[in-house]
Structure formats: C-alpha cells, structure tokens
PDB file of C-alpha atoms and ligand atoms in Angstrom:
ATOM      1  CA  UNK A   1     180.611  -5.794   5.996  1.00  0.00           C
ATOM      2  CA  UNK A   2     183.891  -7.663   4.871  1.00  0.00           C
ATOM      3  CA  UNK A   3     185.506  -6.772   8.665  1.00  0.00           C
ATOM      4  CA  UNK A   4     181.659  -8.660  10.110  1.00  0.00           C
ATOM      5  CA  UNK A   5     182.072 -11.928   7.312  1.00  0.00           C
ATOM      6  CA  UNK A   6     186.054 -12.086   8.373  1.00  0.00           C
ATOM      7  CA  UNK A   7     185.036 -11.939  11.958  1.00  0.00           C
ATOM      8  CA  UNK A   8     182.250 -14.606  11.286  1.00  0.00           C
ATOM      9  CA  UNK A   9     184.488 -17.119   9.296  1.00  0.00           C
ATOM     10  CA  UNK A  10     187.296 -16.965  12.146  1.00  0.00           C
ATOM     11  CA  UNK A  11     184.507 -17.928  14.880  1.00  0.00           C
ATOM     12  CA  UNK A  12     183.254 -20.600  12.772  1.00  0.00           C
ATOM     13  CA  UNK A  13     186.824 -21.566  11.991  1.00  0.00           C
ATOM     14  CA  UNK A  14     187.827 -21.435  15.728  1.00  0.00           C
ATOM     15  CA  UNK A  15     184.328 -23.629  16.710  1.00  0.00           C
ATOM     16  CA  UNK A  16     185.208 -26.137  14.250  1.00  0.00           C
ATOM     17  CA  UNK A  17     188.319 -26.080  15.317  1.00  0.00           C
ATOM     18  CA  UNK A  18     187.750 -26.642  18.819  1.00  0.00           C
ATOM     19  CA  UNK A  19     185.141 -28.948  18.876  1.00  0.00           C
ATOM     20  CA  UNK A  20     184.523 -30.263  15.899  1.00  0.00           C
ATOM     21  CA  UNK A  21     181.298 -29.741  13.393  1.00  0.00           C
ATOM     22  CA  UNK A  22     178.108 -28.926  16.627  1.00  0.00           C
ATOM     23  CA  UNK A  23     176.195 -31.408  17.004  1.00  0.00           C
ATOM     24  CA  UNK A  24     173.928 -29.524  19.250  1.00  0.00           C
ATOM     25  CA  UNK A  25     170.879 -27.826  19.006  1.00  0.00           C
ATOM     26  CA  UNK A  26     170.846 -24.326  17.245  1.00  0.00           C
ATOM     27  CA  UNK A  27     170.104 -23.047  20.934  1.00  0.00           C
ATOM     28  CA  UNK A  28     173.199 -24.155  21.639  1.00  0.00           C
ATOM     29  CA  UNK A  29     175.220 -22.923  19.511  1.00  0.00           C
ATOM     30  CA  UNK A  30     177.386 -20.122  19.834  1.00  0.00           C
ATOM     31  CA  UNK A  31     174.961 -17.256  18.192  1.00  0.00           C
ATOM     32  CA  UNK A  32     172.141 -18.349  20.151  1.00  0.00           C
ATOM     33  CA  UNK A  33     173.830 -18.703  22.972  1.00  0.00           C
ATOM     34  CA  UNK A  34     175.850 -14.851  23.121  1.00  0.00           C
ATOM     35  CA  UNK A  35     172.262 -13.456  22.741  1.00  0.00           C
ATOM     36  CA  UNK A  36     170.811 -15.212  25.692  1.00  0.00           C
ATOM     37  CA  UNK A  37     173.939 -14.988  28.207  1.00  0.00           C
ATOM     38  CA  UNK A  38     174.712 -11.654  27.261  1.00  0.00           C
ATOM     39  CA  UNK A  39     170.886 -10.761  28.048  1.00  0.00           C
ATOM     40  CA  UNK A  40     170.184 -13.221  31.478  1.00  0.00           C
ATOM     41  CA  UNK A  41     173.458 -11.431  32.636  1.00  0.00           C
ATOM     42  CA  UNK A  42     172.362  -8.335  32.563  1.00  0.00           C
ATOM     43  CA  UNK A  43     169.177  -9.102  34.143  1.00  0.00           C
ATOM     44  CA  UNK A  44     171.130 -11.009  36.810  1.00  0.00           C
ATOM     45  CA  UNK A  45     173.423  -9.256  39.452  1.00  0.00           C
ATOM     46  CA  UNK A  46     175.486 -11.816  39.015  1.00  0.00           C
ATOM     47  CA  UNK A  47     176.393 -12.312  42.544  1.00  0.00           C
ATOM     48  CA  UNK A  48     173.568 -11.634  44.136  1.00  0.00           C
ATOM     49  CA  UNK A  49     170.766 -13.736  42.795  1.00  0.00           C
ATOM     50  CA  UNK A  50     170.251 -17.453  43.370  1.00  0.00           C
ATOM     51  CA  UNK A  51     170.371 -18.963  40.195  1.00  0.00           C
ATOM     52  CA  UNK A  52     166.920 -19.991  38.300  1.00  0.00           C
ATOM     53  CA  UNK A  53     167.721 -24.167  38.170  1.00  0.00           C
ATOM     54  CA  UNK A  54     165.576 -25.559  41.042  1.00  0.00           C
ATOM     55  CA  UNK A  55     166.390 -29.376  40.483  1.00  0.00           C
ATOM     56  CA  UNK A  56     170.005 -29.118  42.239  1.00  0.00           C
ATOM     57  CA  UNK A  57     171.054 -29.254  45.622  1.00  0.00           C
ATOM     58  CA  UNK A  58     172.480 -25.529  46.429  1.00  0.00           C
ATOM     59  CA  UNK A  59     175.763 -25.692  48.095  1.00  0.00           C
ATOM     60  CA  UNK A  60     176.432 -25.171  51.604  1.00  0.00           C
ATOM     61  CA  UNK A  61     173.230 -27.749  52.111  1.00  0.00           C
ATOM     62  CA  UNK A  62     175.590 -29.518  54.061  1.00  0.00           C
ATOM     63  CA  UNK A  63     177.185 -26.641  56.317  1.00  0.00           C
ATOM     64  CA  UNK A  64     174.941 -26.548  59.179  1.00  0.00           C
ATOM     65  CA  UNK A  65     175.968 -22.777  59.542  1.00  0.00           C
ATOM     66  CA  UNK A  66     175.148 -22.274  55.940  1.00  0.00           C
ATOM     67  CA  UNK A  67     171.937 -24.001  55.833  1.00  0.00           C
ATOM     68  CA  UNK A  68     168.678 -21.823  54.587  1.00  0.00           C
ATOM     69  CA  UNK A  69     170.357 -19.235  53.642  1.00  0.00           C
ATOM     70  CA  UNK A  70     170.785 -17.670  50.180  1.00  0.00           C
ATOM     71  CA  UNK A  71     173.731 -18.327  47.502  1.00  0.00           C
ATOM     72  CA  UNK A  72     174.697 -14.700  48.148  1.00  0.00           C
ATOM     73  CA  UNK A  73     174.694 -14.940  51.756  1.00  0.00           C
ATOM     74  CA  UNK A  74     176.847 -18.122  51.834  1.00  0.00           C
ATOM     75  CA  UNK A  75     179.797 -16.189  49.645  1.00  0.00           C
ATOM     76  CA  UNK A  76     179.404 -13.657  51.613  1.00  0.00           C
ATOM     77  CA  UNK A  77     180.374 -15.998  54.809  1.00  0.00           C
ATOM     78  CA  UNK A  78     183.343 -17.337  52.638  1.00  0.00           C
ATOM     79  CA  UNK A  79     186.286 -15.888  53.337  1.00  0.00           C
ATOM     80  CA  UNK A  80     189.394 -18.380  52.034  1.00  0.00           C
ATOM     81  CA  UNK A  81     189.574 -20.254  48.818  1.00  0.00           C
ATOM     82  CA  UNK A  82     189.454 -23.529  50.931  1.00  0.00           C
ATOM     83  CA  UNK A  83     186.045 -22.712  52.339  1.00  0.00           C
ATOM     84  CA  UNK A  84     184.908 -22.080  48.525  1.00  0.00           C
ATOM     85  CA  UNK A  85     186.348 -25.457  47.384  1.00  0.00           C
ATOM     86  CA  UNK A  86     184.039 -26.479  49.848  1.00  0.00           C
ATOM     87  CA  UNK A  87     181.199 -25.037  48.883  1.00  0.00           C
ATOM     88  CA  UNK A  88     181.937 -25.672  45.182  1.00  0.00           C
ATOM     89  CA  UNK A  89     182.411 -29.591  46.076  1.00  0.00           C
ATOM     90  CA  UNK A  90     178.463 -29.475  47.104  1.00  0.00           C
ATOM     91  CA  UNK A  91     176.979 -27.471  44.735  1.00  0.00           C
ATOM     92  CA  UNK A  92     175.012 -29.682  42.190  1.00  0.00           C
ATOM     93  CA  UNK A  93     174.309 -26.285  40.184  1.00  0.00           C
ATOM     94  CA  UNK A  94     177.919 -26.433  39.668  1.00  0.00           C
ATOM     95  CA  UNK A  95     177.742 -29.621  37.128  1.00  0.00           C
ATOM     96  CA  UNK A  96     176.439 -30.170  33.786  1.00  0.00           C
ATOM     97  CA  UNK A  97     174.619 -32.933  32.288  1.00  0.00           C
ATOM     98  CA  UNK A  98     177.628 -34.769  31.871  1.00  0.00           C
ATOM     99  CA  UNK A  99     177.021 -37.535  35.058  1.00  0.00           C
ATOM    100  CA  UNK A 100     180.276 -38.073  37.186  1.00  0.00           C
ATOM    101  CA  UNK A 101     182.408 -35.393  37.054  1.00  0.00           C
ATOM    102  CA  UNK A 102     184.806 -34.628  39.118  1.00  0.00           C
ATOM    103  CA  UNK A 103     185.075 -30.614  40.594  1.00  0.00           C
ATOM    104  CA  UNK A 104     188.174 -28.636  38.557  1.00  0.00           C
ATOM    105  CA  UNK A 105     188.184 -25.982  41.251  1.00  0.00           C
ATOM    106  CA  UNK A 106     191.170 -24.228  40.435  1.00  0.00           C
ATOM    107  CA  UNK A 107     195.115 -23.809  40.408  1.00  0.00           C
ATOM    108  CA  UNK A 108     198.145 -21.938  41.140  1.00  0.00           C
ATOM    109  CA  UNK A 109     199.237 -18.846  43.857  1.00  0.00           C
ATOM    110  CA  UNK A 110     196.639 -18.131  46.064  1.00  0.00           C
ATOM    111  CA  UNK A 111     197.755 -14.704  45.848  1.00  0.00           C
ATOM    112  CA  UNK A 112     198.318 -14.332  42.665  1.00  0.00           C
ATOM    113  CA  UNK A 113     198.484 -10.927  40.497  1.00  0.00           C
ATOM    114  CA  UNK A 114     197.276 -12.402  37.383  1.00  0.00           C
ATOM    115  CA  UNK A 115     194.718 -14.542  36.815  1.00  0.00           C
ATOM    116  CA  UNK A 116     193.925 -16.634  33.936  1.00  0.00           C
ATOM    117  CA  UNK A 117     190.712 -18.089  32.966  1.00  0.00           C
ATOM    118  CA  UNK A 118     189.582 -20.532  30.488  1.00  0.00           C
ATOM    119  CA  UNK A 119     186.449 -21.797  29.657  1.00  0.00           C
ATOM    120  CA  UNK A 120     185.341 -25.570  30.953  1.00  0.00           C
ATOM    121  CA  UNK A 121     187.126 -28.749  31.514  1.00  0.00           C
ATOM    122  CA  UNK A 122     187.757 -31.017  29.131  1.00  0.00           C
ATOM    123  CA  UNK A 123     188.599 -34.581  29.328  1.00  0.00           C
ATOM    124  CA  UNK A 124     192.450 -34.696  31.572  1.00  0.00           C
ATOM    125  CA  UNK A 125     191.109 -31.419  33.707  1.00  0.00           C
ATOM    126  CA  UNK A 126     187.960 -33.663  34.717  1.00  0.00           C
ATOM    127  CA  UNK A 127     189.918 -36.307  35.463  1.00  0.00           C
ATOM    128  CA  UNK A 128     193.020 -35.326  37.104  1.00  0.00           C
ATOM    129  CA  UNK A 129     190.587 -32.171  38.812  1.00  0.00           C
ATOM    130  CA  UNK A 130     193.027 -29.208  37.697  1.00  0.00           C
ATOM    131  CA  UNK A 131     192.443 -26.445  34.825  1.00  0.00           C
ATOM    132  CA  UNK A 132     194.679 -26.889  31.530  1.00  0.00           C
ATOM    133  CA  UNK A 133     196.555 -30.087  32.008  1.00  0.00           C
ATOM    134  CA  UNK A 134     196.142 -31.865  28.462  1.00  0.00           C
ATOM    135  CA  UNK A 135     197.435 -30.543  25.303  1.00  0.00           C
ATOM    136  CA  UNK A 136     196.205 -27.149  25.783  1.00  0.00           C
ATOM    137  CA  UNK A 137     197.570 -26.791  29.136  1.00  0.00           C
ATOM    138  CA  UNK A 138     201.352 -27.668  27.912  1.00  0.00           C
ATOM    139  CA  UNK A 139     200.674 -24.799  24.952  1.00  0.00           C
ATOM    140  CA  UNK A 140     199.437 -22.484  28.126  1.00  0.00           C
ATOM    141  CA  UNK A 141     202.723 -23.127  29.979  1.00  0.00           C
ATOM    142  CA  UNK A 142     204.725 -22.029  27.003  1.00  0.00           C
ATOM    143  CA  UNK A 143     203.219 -19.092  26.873  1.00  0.00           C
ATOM    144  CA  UNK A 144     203.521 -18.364  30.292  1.00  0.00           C
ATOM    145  CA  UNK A 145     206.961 -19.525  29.960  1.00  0.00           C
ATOM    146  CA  UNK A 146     207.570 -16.875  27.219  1.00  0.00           C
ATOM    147  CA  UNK A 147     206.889 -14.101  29.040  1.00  0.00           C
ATOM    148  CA  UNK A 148     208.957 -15.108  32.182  1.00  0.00           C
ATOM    149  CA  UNK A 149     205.743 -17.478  34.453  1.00  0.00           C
ATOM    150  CA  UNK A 150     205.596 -20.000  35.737  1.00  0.00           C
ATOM    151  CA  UNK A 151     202.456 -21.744  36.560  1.00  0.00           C
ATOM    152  CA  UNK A 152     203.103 -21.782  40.071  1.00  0.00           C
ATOM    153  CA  UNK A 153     203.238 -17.618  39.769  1.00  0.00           C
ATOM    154  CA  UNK A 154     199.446 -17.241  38.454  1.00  0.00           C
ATOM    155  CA  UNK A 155     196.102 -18.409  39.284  1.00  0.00           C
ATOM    156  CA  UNK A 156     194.310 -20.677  37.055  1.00  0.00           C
ATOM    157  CA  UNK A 157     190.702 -21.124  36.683  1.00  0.00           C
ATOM    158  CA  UNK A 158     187.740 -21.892  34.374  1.00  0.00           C
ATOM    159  CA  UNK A 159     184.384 -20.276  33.965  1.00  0.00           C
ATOM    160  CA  UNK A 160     182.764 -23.454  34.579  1.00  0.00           C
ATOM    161  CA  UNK A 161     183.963 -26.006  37.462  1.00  0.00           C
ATOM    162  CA  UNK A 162     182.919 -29.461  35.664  1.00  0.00           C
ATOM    163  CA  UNK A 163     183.366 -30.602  32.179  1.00  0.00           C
ATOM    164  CA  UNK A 164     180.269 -29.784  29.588  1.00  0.00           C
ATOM    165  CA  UNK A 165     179.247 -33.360  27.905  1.00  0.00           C
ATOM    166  CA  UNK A 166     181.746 -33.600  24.508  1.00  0.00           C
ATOM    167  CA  UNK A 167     183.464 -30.946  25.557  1.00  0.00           C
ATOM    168  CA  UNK A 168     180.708 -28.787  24.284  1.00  0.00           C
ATOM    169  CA  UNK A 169     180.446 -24.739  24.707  1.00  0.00           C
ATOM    170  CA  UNK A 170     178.959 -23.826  28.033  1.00  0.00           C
ATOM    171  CA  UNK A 171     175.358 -22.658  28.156  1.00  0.00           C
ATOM    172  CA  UNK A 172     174.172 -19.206  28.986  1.00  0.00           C
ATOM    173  CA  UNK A 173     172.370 -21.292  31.771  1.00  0.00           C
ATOM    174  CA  UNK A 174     175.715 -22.910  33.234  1.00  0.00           C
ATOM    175  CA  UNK A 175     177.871 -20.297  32.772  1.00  0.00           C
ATOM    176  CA  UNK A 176     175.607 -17.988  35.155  1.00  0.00           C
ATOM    177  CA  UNK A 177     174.852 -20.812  37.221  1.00  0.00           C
ATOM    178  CA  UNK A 178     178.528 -20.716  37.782  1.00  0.00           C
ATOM    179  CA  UNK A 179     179.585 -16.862  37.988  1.00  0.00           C
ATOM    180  CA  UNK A 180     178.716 -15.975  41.160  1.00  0.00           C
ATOM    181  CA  UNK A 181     181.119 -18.225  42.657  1.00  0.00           C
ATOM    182  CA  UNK A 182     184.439 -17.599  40.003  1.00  0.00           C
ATOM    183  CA  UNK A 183     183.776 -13.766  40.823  1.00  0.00           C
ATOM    184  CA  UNK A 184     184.096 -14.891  44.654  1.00  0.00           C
ATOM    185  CA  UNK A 185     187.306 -16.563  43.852  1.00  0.00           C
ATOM    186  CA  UNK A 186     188.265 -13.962  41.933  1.00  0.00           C
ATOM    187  CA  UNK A 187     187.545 -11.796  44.778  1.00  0.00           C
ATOM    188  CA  UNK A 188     189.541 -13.825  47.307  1.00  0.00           C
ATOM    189  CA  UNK A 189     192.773 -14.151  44.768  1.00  0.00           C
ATOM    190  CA  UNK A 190     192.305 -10.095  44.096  1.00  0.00           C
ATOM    191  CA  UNK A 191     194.568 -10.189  40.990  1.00  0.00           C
ATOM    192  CA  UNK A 192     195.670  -6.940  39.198  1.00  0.00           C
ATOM    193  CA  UNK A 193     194.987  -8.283  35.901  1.00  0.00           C
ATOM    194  CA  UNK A 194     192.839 -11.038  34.622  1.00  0.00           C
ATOM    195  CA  UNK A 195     193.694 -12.901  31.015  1.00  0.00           C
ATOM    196  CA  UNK A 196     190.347 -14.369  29.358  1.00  0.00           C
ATOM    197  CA  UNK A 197     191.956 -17.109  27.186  1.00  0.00           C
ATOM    198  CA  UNK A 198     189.218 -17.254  24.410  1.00  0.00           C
ATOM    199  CA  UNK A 199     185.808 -15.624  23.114  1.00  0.00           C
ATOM    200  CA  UNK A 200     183.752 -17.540  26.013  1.00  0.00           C
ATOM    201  CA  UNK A 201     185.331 -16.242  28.863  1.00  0.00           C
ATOM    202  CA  UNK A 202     186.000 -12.695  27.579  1.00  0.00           C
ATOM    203  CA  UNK A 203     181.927 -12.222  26.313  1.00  0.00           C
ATOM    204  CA  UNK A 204     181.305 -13.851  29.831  1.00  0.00           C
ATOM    205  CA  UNK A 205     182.989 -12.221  32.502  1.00  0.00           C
ATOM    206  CA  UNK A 206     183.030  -9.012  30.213  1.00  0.00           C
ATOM    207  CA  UNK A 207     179.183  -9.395  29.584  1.00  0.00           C
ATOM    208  CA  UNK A 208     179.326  -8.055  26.014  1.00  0.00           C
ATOM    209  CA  UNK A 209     178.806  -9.791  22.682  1.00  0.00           C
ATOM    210  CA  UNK A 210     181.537  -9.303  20.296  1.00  0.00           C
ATOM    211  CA  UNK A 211     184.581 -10.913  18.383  1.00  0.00           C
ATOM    212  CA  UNK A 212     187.755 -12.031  19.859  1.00  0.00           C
ATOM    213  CA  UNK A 213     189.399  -9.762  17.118  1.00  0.00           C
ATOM    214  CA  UNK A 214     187.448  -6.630  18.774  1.00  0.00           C
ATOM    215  CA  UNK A 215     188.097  -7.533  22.639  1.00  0.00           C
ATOM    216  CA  UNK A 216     191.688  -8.873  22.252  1.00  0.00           C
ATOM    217  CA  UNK A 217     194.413  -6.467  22.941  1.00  0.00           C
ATOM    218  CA  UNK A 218     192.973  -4.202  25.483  1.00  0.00           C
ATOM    219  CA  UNK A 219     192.191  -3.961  29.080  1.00  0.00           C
ATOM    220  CA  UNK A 220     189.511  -3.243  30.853  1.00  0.00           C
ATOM    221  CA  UNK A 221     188.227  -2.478  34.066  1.00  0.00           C
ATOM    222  CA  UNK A 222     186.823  -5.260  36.327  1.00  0.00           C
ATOM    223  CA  UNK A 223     185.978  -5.271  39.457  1.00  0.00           C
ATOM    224  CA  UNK A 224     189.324  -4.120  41.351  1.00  0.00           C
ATOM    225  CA  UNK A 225     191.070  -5.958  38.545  1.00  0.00           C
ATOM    226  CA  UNK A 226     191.680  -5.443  34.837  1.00  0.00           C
ATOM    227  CA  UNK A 227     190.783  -7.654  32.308  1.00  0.00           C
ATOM    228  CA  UNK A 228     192.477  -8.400  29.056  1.00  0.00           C
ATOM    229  CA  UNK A 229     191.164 -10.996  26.471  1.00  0.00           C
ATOM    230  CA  UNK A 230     193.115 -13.111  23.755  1.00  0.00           C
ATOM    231  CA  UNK A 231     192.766 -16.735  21.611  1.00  0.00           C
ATOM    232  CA  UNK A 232     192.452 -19.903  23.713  1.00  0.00           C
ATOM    233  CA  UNK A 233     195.363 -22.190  23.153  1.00  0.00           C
ATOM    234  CA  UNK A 234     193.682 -25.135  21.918  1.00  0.00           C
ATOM    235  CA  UNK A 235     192.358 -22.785  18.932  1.00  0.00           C
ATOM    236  CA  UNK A 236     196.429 -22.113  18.845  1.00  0.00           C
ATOM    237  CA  UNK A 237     197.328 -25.753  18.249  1.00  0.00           C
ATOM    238  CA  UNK A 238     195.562 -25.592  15.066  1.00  0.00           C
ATOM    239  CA  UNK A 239     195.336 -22.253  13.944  1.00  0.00           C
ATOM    240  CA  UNK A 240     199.167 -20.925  13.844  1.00  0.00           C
ATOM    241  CA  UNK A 241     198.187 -17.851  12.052  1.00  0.00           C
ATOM    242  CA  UNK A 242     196.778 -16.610  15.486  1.00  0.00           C
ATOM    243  CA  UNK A 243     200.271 -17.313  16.984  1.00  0.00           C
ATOM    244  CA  UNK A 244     201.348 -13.593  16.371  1.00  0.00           C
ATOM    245  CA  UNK A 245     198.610 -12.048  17.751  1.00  0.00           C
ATOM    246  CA  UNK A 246     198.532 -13.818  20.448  1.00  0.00           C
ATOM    247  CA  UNK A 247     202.232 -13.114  21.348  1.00  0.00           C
ATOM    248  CA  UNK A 248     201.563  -9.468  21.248  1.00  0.00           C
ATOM    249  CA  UNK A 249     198.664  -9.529  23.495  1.00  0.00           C
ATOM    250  CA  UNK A 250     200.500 -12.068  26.093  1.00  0.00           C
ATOM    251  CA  UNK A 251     203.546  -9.303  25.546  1.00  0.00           C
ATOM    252  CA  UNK A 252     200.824  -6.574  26.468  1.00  0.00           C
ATOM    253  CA  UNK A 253     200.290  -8.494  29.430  1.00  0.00           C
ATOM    254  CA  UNK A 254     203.633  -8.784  30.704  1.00  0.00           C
ATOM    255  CA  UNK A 255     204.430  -5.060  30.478  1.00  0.00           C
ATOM    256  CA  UNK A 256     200.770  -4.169  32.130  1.00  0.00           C
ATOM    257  CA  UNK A 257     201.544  -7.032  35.137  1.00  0.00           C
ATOM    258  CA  UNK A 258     204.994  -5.106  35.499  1.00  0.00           C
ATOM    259  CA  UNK A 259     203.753  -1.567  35.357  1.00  0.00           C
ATOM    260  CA  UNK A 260     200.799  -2.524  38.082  1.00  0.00           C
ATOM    261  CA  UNK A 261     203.698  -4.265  40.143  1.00  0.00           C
ATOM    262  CA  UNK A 262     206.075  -2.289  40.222  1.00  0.00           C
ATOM    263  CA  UNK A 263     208.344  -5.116  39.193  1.00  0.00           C
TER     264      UNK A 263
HETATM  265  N1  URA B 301     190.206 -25.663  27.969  1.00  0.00           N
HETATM  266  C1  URA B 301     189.744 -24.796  28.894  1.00  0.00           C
HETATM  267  O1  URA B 301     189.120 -23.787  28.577  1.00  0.00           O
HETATM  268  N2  URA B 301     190.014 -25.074  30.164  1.00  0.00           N
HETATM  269  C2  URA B 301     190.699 -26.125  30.571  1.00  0.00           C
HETATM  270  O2  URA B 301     190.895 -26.292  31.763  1.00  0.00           O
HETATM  271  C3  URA B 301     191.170 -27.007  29.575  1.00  0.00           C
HETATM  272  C4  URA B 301     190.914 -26.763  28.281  1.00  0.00           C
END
C-alpha cells in the first residue's frame, strides 16, 4: 500500500511537473487514459488495423500507387524512412487538435542501434520539425553525452508526430492513431535496443499499465529489439532526485548497447 501511494505521488509529482496542474477533462487525464490505451491496444493489432477516426484524410491519398488501399497495406509498400516521411507528411490522422502543426518526423542515424523515443512535441520540436530540441533536448544530449553518444549516433523519435494542444498528454486515441507508423520506422531503423524516455512511451509501446519505478531498469523484448524504459528529461529538470536513477538505467544501457554490439 505505501510502495502504490509512493508510486501515485511521484506520477502526480512528475504530471505537475511536466505540464502544469490538467486542465483537461478527467478522460484525459493520465488514469483514465492508461485504462483505455492499454485496453484499445490490445484489441488493436497495432499495425494492422486502420485506425477508428473517419474525419481525416488517410495518408498515401495522394500516392496514386497507394490510393484505396489500407493503412497496413501502404507500410507494407514502404520500404525507406524517406517514403514514410512521406506518408507521415499526408496523414491528417497523424495531427491533433492543435491546428497548424508542423510534422516532427524524426532524427538521427538511419541505422541506428539504439533508438530513443519520447512522447509528443512540444513547442521548439513543432516549430523547428525535429524531436528534443528545447530545454529537454539539451538535458537529452547530456545524457547521451555521458555515456559516450552523440546525437548523430542514435535515432530519435516521438510516439506522436505533431504537438498535442498545451503540450498536453497524448490520448489513447492519438497515440494508436499514431503506432502503426513509429513501429514501421522502428522497423526500418531495426535498432538493438530501444530507450522509452518517460511513463507514456514505456506503457505505450510496452502496452502495459504500470509505474515508471516498476518498468525502469529492465529490458524487454520487442519486436527484434529490446526495450528499456527510464524518466523523461524534462521531469529531470525539475525533479533532481530522479537524477541517480536515471544515470544507472542510461549506464544499463550503455553496457547492454555494447554487449549486443560487440563494441
Ligand atoms: N518531449 C518529448 O517527449 N519529445 C520531444 O520531442 C520534446 C519534448
């Protein structure tokens, strides 16, 4: 009971942290929201079925090869991380209700062995269309730094490709909206190990409900990849406390990159 409250007052601590008191919905928020992704994504096969939203134009609309056919067959005829862009930069189902936004596709080695992935856009990533460029993003390349990357070595992405209004959580909806096309990319990029940076993007791509302090610090199996889950760095900037486990988990990371590289 104590380890559930702890576990309860660091989410709520991390939340606040990151975005400020909600001022969404309670179907919005966080609770809510675990329930209902954690439960359409295991109804969905996640790449396989064309998402529920009918009001948005499905990508590959404009790809007269694409045309009429089904979300599942256009990834399958994708075979570069161009051609994805491509497909990404036409999807409608792509975008939240936040008008204008620009696509944050993704960065870094094309053929990278580790991956990381955050959770949306925020305000610089919409506007200058890369992952991790404002205040978290310099905090991300420390860490990389501090266990010998550089950004240019990895692959970074987000689970969603356009910035949620007020920087708000994703919803269940938007978040499998977008999965079928970051598990594509992921697929193209093949890494050996993927770091979830924050409780988002470890529930989502894990599809399981639990606490960053339960996922953190272990790896597993995903796809032909591993997956490995620890605190987002904008939770970092104002929680130091979670400075210490985060360096052992980023250590973890290094030693599991270099064991599945031989390097
Ligand atoms: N936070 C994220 O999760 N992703 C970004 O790209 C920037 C901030």
């Amino acid at each position: 009971m104590e380890d559930l409250m702890a576990d309860i007052a660091e989410y709520l601590q991390q939340e606040q942290e990151m975005y400020g008191s909600l001022p969404f919905p309670a179907s919005d928020q966080k609770g809510g929201e675990s329930e209902s992704i954690s439960k359409s994504l295991s109804k969905s096969s996640l790449v396989s079925k064309e998402p529920e939203k009918s009001k948005s134009t499905p990508a590959g609309e404009g790809i007269p090869e694409l045309k009429h056919t089904s979300l599942e067959n256009r990834l399958e005829q994708v075979t570069t991380l161009e051609e994805l862009k491509r497909l990404c930069e036409e999807s409608d189902e792509l975008k939240t209700d936040l008008a204008g936004t620009n696509l944050v596709f993704g960065v870094g080695n094309p053929n990278a062995d580790l991956m990381l992935i955050g959770e949306a856009p925020g305000e610089q990533e919409d506007r200058q269309g890369e992952p991790f460029v404002g205040a978290a993003g310099q905090l991300l390349n420390k860490i990389l730094a501090a266990i010998q990357f550089n950004r240019e070595d990895v692959y970074i992405a987000n689970i969603l490709k356009h910035r949620p209004p007020g920087n708000r959580n994703p919803s269940p909806e938007e978040r499998l909206r977008s999965l079928p096309y970051l598990l594509k990319q992921i697929d193209l990029i093949q890494p050996k190990l993927i770091l979830c940076l924050g409780k988002v993007s470890g529930t989502t791509l894990l599809n399981r409900e639990d606490s960053l302090k339960n996922l953190r610090g272990q790896f597993y199996p995903f796809r032909k990849s591993l997956i490995t889950v620890t605190y987002h760095p904008a939770a970092l900037l104002r929680n130091p406390q979670w400075k210490r486990p985060t360096w052992e988990d980023v250590q973890k990371v290094r030693a599991k990159y270099n064991e599945l590289t031989n390097s």
